[in-house]
Coordinates of C-alpha atoms and ligand atoms in Angstrom, one line a residue:
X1 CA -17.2 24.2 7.4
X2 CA -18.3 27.5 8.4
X3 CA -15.3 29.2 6.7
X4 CA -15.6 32.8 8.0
X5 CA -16.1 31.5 11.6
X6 CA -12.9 29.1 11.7
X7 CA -10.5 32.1 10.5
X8 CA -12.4 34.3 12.9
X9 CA -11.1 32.0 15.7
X10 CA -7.8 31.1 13.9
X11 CA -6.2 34.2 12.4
X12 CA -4.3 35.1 15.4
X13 CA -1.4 37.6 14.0
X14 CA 1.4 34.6 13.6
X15 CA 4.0 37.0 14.6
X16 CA 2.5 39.7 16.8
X17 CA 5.7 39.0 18.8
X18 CA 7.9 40.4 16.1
X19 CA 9.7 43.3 17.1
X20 CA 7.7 43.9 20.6
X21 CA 8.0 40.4 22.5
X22 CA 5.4 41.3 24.7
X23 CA 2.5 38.5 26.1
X24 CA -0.8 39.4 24.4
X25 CA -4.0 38.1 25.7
X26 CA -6.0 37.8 22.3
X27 CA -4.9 37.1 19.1
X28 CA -5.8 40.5 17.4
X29 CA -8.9 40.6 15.2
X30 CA -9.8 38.5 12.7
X31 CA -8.7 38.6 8.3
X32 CA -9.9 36.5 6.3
X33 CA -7.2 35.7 3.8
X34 CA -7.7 34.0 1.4
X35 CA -5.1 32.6 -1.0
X36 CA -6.7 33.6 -4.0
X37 CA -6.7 37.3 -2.5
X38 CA -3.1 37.8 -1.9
X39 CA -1.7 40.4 -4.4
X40 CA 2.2 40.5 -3.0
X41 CA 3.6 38.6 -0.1
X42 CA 6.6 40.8 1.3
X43 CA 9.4 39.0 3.7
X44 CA 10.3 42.5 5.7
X45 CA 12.5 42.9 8.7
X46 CA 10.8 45.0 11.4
X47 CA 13.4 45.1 14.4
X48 CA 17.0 45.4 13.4
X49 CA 18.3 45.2 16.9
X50 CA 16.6 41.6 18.3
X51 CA 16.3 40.8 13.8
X52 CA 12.4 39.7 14.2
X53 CA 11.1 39.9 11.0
X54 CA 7.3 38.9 9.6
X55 CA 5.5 38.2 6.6
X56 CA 3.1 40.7 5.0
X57 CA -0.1 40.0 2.8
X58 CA -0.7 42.5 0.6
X59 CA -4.4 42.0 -0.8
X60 CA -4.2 44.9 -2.7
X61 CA -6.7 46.9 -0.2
X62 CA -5.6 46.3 2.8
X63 CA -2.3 45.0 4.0
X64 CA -2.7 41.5 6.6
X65 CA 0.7 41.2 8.8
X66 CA 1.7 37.4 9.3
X67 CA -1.8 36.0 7.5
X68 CA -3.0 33.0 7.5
X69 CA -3.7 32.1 4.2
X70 CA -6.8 29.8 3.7
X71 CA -7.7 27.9 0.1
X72 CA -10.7 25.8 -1.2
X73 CA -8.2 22.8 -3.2
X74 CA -8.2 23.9 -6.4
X75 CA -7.7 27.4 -5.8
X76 CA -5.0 29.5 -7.3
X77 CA -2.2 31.8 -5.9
X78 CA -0.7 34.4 -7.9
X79 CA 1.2 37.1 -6.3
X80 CA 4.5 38.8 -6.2
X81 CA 7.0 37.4 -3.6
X82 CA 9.1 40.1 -2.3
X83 CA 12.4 40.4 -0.5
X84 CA 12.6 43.4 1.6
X85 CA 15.2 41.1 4.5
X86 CA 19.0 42.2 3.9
X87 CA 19.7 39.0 3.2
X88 CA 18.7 36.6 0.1
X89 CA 15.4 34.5 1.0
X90 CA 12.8 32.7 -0.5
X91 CA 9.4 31.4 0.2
X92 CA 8.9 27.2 0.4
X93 CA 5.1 26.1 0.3
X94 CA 6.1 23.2 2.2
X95 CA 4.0 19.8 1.2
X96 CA 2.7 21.7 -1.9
X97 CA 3.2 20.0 -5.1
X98 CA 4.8 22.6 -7.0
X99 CA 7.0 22.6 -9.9
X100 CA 10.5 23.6 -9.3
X101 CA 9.9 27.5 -10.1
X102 CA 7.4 28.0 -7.7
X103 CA 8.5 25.1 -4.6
X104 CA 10.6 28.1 -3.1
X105 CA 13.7 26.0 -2.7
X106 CA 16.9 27.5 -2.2
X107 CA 18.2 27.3 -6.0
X108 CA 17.2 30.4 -7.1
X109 CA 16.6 32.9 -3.8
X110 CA 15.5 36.3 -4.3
X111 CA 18.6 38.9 -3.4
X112 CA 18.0 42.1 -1.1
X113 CA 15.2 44.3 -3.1
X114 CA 14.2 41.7 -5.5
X115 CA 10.8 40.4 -6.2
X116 CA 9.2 37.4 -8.2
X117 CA 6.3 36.3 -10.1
X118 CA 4.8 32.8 -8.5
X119 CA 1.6 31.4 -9.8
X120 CA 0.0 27.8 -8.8
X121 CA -2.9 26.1 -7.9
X122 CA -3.3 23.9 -5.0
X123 CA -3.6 20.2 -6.0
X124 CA -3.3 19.3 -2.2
X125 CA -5.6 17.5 -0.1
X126 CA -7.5 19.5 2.8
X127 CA -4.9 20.0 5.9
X128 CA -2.8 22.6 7.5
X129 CA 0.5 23.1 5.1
X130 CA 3.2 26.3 6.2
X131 CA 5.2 28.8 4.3
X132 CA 8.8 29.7 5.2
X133 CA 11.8 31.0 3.8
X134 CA 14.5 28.4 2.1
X135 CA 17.7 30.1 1.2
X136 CA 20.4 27.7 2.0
X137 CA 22.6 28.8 4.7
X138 CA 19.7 31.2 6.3
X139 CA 17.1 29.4 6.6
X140 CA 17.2 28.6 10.7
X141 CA 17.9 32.1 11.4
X142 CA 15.0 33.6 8.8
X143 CA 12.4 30.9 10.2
X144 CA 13.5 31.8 13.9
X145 CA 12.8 35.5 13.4
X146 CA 9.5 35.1 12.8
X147 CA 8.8 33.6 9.4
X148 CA 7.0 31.1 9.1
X149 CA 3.0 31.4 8.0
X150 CA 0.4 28.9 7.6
X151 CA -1.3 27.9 5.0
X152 CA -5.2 25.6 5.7
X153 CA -6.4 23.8 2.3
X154 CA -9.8 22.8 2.7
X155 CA -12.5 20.3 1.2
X156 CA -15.6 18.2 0.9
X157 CA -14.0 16.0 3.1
X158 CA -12.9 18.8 5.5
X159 CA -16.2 20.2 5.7
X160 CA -17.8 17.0 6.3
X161 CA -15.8 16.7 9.3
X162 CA -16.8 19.8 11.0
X163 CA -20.5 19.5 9.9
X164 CA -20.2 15.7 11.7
X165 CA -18.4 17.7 15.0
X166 CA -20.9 20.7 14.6
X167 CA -17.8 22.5 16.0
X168 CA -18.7 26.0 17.1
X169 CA -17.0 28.7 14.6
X170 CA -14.2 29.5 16.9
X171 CA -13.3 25.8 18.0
X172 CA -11.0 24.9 15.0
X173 CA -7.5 26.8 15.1
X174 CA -4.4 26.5 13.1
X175 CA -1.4 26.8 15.6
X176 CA 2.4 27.1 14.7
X177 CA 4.5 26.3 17.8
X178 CA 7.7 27.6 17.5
X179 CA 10.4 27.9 20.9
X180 CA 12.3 31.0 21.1
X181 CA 15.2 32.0 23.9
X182 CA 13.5 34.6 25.7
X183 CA 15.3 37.0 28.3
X184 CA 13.8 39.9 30.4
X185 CA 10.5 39.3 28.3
X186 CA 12.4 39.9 25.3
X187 CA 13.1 37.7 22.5
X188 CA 16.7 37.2 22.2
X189 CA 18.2 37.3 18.4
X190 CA 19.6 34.1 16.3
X191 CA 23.5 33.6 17.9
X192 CA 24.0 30.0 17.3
X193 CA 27.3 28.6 19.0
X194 CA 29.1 25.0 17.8
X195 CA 26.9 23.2 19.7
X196 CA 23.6 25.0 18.8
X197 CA 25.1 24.2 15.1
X198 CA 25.3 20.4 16.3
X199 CA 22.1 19.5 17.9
X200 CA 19.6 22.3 16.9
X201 CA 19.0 26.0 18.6
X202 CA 16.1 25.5 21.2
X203 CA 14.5 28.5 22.8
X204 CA 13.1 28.5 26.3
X205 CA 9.5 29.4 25.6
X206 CA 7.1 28.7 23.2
X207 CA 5.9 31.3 20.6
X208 CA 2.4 30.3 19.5
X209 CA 1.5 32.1 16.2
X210 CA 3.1 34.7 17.4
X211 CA 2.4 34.9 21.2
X212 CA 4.4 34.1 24.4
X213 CA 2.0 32.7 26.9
X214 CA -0.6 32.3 24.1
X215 CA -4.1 31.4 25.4
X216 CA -7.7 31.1 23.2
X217 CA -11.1 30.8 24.5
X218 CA -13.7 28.6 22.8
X219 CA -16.9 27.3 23.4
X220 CA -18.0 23.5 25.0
X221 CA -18.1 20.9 22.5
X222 CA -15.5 19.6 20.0
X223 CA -12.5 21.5 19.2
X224 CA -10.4 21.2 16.4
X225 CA -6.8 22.0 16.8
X226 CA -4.4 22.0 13.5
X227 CA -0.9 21.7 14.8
X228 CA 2.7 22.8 13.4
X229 CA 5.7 22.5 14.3
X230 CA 7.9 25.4 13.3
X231 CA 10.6 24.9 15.7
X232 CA 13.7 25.4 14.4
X233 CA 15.3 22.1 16.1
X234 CA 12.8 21.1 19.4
X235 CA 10.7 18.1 19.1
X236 CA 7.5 18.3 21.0
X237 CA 5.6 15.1 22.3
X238 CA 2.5 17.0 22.3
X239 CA -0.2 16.1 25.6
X240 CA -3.2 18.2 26.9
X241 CA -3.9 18.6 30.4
X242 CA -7.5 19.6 31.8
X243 CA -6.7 23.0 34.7
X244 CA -10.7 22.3 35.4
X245 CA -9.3 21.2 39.3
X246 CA -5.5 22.0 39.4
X247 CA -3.5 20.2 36.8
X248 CA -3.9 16.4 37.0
X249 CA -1.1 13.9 36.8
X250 CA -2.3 12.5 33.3
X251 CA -2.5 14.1 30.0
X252 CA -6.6 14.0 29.1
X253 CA -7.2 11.8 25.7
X254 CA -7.7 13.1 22.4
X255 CA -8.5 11.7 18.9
X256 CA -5.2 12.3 16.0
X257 CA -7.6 13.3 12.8
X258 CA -5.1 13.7 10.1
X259 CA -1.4 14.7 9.5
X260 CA 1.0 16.5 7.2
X261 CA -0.9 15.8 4.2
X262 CA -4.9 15.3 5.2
X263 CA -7.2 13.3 7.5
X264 CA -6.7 9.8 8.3
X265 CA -8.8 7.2 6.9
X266 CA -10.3 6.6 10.4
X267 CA -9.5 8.6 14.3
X268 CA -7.4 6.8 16.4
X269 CA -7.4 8.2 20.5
X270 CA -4.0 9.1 22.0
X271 CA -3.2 10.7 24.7
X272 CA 0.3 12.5 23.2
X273 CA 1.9 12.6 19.9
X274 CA 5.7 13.0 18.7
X275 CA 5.8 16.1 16.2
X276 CA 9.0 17.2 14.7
X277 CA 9.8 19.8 13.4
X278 CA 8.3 20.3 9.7
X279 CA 5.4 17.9 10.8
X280 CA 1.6 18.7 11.2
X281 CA -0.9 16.5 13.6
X282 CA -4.9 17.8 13.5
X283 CA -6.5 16.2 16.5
X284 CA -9.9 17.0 18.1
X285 CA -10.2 17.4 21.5
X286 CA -13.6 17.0 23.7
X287 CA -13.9 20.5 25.6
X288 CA -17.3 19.7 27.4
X289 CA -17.6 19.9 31.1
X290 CA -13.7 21.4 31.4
X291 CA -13.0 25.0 31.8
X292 CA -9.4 25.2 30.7
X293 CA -6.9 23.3 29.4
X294 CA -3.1 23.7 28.5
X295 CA -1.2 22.0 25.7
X296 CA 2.2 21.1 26.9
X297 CA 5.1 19.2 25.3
X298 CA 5.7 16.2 27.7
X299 CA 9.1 15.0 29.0
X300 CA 10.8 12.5 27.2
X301 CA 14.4 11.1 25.9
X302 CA 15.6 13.2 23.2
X303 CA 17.8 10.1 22.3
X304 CA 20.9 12.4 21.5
X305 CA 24.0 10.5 21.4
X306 CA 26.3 13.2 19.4
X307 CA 28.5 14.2 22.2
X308 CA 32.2 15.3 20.9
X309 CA 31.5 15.8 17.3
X310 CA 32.0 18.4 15.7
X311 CA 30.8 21.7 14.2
X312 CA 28.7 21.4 11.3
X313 CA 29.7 22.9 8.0
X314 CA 28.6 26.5 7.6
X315 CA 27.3 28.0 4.1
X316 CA 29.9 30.3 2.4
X317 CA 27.3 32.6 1.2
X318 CA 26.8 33.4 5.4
X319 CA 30.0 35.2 5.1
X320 CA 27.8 38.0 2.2
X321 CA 25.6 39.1 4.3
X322 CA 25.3 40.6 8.1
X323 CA 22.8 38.3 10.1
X324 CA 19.1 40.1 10.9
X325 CA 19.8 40.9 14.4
X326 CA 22.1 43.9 14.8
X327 CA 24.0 41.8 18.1
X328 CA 24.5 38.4 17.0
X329 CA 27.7 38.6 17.0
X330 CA 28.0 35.7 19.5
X331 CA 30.4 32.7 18.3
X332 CA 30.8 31.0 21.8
X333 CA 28.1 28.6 23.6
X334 CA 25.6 30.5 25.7
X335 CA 25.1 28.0 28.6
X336 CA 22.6 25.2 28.6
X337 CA 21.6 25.9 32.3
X338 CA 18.9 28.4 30.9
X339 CA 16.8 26.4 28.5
X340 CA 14.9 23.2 28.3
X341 CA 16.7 20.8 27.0
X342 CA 15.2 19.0 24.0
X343 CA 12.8 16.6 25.6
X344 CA 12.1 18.4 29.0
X345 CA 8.4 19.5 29.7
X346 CA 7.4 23.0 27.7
X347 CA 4.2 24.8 27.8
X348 CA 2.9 25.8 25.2
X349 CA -0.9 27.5 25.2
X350 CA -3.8 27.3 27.0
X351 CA -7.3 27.0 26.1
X352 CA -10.1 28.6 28.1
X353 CA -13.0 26.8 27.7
X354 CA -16.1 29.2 28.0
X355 CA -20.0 29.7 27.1
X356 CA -22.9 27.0 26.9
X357 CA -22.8 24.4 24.9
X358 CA -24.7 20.9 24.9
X359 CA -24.0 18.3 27.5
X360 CA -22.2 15.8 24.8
X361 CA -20.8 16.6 21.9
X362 CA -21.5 14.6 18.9
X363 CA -20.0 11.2 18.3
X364 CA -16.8 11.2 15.9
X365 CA -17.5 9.7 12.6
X366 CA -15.5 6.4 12.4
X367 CA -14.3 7.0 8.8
X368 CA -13.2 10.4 8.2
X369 CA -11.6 10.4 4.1
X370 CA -11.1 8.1 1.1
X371 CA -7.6 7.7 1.9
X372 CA -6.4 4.1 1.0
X373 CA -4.2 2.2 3.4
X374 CA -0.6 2.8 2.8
X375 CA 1.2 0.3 0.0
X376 CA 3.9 0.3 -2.6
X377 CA 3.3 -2.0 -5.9
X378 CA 5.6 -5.3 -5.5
X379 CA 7.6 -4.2 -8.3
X380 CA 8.9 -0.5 -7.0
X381 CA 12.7 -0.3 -6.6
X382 CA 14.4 0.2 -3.3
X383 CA 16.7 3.0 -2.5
X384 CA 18.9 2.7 0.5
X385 CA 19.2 6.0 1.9
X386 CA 21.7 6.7 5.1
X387 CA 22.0 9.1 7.5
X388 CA 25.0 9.3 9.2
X389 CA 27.0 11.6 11.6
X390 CA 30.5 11.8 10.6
X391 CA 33.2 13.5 13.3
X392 CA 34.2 16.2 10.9
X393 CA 31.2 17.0 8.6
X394 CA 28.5 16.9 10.7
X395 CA 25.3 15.3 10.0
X396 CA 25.1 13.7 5.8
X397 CA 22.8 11.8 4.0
X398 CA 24.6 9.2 2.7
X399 CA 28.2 10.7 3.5
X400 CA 27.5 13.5 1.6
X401 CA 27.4 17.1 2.3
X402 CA 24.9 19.6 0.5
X403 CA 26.2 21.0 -2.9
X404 CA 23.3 23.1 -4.5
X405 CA 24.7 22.1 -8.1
X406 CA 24.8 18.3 -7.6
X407 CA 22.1 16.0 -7.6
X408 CA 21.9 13.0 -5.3
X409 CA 20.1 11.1 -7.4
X410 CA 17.4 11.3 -10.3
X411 CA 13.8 9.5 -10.4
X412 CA 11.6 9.1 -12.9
X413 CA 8.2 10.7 -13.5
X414 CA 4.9 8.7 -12.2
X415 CA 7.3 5.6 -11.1
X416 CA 6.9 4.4 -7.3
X417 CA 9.8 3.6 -5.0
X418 CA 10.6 2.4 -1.8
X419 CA 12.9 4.3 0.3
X420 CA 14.7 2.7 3.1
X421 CA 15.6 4.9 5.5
X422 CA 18.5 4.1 7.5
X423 CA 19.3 6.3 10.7
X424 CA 23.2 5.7 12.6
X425 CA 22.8 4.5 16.1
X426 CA 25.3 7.0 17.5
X427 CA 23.1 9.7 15.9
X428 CA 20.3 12.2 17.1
X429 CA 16.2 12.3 15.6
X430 CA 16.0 13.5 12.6
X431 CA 12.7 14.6 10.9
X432 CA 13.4 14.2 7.3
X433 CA 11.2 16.1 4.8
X434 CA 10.1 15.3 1.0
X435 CA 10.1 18.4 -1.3
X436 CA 6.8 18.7 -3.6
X437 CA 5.9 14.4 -2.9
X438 CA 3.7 13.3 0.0
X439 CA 4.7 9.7 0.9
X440 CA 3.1 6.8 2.9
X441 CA 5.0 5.1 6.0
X442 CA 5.6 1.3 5.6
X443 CA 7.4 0.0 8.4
X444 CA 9.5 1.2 11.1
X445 CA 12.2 -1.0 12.7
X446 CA 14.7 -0.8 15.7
X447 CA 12.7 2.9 17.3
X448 CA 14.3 3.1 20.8
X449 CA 12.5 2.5 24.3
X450 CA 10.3 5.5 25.2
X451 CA 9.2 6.0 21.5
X452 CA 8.5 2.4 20.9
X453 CA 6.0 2.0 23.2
X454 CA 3.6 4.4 21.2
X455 CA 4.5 2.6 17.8
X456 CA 1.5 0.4 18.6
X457 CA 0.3 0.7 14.9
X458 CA 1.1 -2.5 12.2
X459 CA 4.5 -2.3 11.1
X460 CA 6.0 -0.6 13.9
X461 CA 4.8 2.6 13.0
X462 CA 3.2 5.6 14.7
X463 CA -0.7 6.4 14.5
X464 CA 1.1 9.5 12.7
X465 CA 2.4 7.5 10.2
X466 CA -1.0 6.3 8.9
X467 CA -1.7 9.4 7.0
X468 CA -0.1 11.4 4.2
X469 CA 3.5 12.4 5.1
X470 CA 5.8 15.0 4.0
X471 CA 8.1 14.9 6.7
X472 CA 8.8 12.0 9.2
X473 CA 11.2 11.3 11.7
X474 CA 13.5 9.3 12.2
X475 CA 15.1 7.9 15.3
X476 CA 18.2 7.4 16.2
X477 CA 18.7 3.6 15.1
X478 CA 15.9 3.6 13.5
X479 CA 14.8 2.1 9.7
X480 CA 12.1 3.5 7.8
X481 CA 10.5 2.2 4.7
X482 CA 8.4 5.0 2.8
X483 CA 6.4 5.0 -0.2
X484 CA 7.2 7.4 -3.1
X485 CA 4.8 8.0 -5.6
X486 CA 6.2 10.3 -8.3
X487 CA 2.8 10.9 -10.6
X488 CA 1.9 14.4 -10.5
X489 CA -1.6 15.3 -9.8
X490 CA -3.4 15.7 -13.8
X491 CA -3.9 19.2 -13.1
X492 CA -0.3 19.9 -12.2
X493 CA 0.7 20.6 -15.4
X494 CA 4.4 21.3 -15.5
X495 CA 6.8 19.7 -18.1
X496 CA 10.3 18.8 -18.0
X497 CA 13.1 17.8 -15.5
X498 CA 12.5 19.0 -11.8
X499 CA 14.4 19.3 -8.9
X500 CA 13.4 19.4 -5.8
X501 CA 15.1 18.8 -2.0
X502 CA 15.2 16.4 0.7
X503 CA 16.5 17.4 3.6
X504 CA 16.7 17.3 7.4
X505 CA 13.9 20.0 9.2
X506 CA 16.2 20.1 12.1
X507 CA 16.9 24.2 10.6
X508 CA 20.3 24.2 11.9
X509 CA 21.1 20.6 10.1
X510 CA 19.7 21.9 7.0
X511 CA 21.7 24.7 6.7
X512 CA 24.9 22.5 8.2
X513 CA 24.0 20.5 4.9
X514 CA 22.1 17.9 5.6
X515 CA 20.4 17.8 2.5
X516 CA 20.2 16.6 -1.0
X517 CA 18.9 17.3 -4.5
X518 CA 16.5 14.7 -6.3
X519 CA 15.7 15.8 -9.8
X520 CA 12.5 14.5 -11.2
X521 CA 12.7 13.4 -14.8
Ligands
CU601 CU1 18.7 16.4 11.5

């Protein structure tokens, strides 16, 4: 891959938005950042009034606001993590394998003014993995102000891929899609209400790595679009439509390359894609003979059936410290009349498609990694895992509410296990995310109309469930069956019981406790 060329086209400033909403035509110019390079990496508040807030790289000779970091697998990161937010935070490498000290879960946050040592290497395959903050209790209203970075991992296999595409340096991007509520042009602060607490707080516009109304340019050809997530609660069924002649009725089709965890063993063509929040799809798109196209997130049933519950717990810790946003004071239910819904269409960003390029891009290769097909030994243990919704504690895993002290249950070191995954009919998606383990998706059974009809892969699973998972959803009424491998890469080398989290990526069920620790022993 032609490394200085994909950041050149990728490194749009993640949160140019922060503390001046405004829409920006261009991501600003390009930094390369790479992992290796980062000295201290500062969470700082930079509007007290609407609390948008940003990451800061500090390389030592220059600063780099909301980077995207970049790593060969393999390379190292050692840098101070700083906390300059008035509130305690901490930074998650989310689908890392880490050890428990340097995961950035919430068991041991940085307070205001503190600052920590973390040092790793990534032992991760290529793909597009995010950083974000994981104090329990804060975390939906830290990631919804802004921070949230990515992080690419590359290798062989990577750069075989875009040799194979001949992509042009500025057709691959790495895009977080978050959805903020925006009002006068202005990005309103983090006020959730009971029912925001319930089902999730969804904005009204997207906020692409930084950017309302974010657009790109490339060139003809393929382009290579790695995809994330960061909404605090929306689920996006992602579709592309070609603006060549006026928007068309159907979305145009596109090939699903990988997901959280690295490429597929082999393409498969969609034409839209469920991604949750937490999850990751890298899909190339054919660009040739178009001359714009916009990603949208397509209608569909949200399948919420949670109406009357009630509030979700709140963490006492909340009642420390004052929230980022100087007016979020609000404690009653702004209106639903002025956002989407979950489910309702959403725009995301566009891409202009400019420049010559050749008449037909290059065929895909039909095998694109090493990745064996998905399988747990006969012998791995079954764990029955449910998540329920219970009228006066909110959404539990297995009718339990978080406590950071307690552990849900303990697994072994290097053993393999089968975890079914049991979702309550009455209940709402939830995407449910692995700490430090990528798992494989077995089998999916009793996934609800709408959704069903693109679980057209063996075992009633999704084409996104083919590849390495860190976080998968699960519908309401739904049973999953995941493989859990608990070996740690060789070069992991860190000794000793672990524990790590598993948890709902719905930010406002997190922090309403929907989550567990799993200690590793
Ligand atoms: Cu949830």
């Amino acid at each position: 891959m032609n490394r200085r060329g994909f950041l050149a086209a990728g490194l749009a400033s993640l949160g140019a938005a922060c503390g001046a909403p405004q829409v920006r035509p261009e991501p600003s110019p390009p930094a390369r950042v790479s992992l290796s390079q980062v000295r201290r990496l500062v969470a700082e508040r930079v509007d007290p009034v609407a609390g948008r807030c940003r990451f800061v790289a500090d390389l030592g000779t220059r600063q780099v606001m909301q980077p995207i970091l970049f790593a060969r697998r393999g390379e190292g990161f050692d840098a101070l993590i700083e906390n300059a937010l008035p509130q305690p935070t901490t930074v998650h490498f989310h689908g890392l394998t880490l050890s428990q000290a340097q995961d950035g879960a919430g068991f041991d946050p940085l307070a205001p003014g503190e600052r920590k040592r973390v040092r790793f290497e990534v032992q991760n395959r290529s793909g597009l993995y995010w950083f974000h903050p994981h104090p329990h209790g804060f975390t939906a209203e830290q990631v919804y102000a802004g921070l949230a970075g990515l992080l690419v991992v590359t290798d062989d296999e990577d750069q075989a891929l875009d040799a194979a595409l001949a992509l042009a340096p500025r057709n691959r991007l790495a895009l977080a899609i978050a959805d903020v509520r925006v009002a006068n042009g202005v990005i309103r602060p983090y006020a959730p209400g009971a029912a925001d607490c319930l089902h999730g707080w969804l904005g009204n516009q997207a906020l692409v790595n930084g950017q309302l109304g974010a657009a790109w340019t490339v060139a003809p050809g393929w382009v290579r679009l790695q995809i994330l997530n960061a909404c605090n609660a929306r689920g996006l069924l992602l579709g592309f439509f070609d603006l060549s002649e006026g928007r068309k009725e159907k979305p145009i089709p596109f090939h699903l390359l990988g997901t959280d965890g690295g490429l597929l063993t082999a393409p498969r063509e969609l034409d839209r894609v469920f991604l949750y929040g937490g999850e990751r799809v890298d899909v190339a798109l054919d660009a040739s003979g178009r001359r714009a196209l916009q990603a949208v997130s397509l209608e569909f049933d949200a399948r919420r059936h949670t109406q009357g519950a009630a509030a979700a717990h709140r963490h006492p810790a909340r009642e420390r410290y004052a929230p980022l946003a100087a007016d979020a004071v609000c404690q009653s239910d702004s209106p639903e009349g002025d956002r989407p819904a979950d489910g309702s269409e959403l725009a995301l960003f566009t891409l202009r498609i400019e420049g010559r390029g050749a008449d037909r891009v290059p065929t895909l290769p039909s095998r694109l990694s090493a990745l064996p097909d998905s399988s747990s030994p006969p012998d791995a243990p079954t764990r029955r895992i449910r998540l329920d919704l219970d009228e006066h504690g909110g959404f539990l895993i297995d009718q339990t509410p978080y406590a950071i002290d307690e552990t849900g249950f303990d697994v072994r070191r290097g053993a393999h296990e089968v975890w079914e995954i049991k979702n309550s009919p009455i209940s709402m998606p939830h995407p449910m995310h692995v700490h430090g383990f990528g798992f494989r998706v077995l089998r999916r059974q009793g996934t609800f109309g709408a959704a069903r009809r693109l679980a057209t892969e063996p075992g009633g699973r999704f084409a996104t469930d083919l590849g390495v998972k860190d976080t998968v959803l699960a519908w309401p009424n739904e049973t999953l069956w995941l493989a859990l491998d608990f070996t740690l890469p060789r070069e992991a080398a860190f000794g000793g019981p672990q524990r790590y989290m598993f948890h709902c990526h719905n930010l406002e069920h997190e922090d309403g406790m929907m989550m567990r620790n799993i200690t590793v022993l």
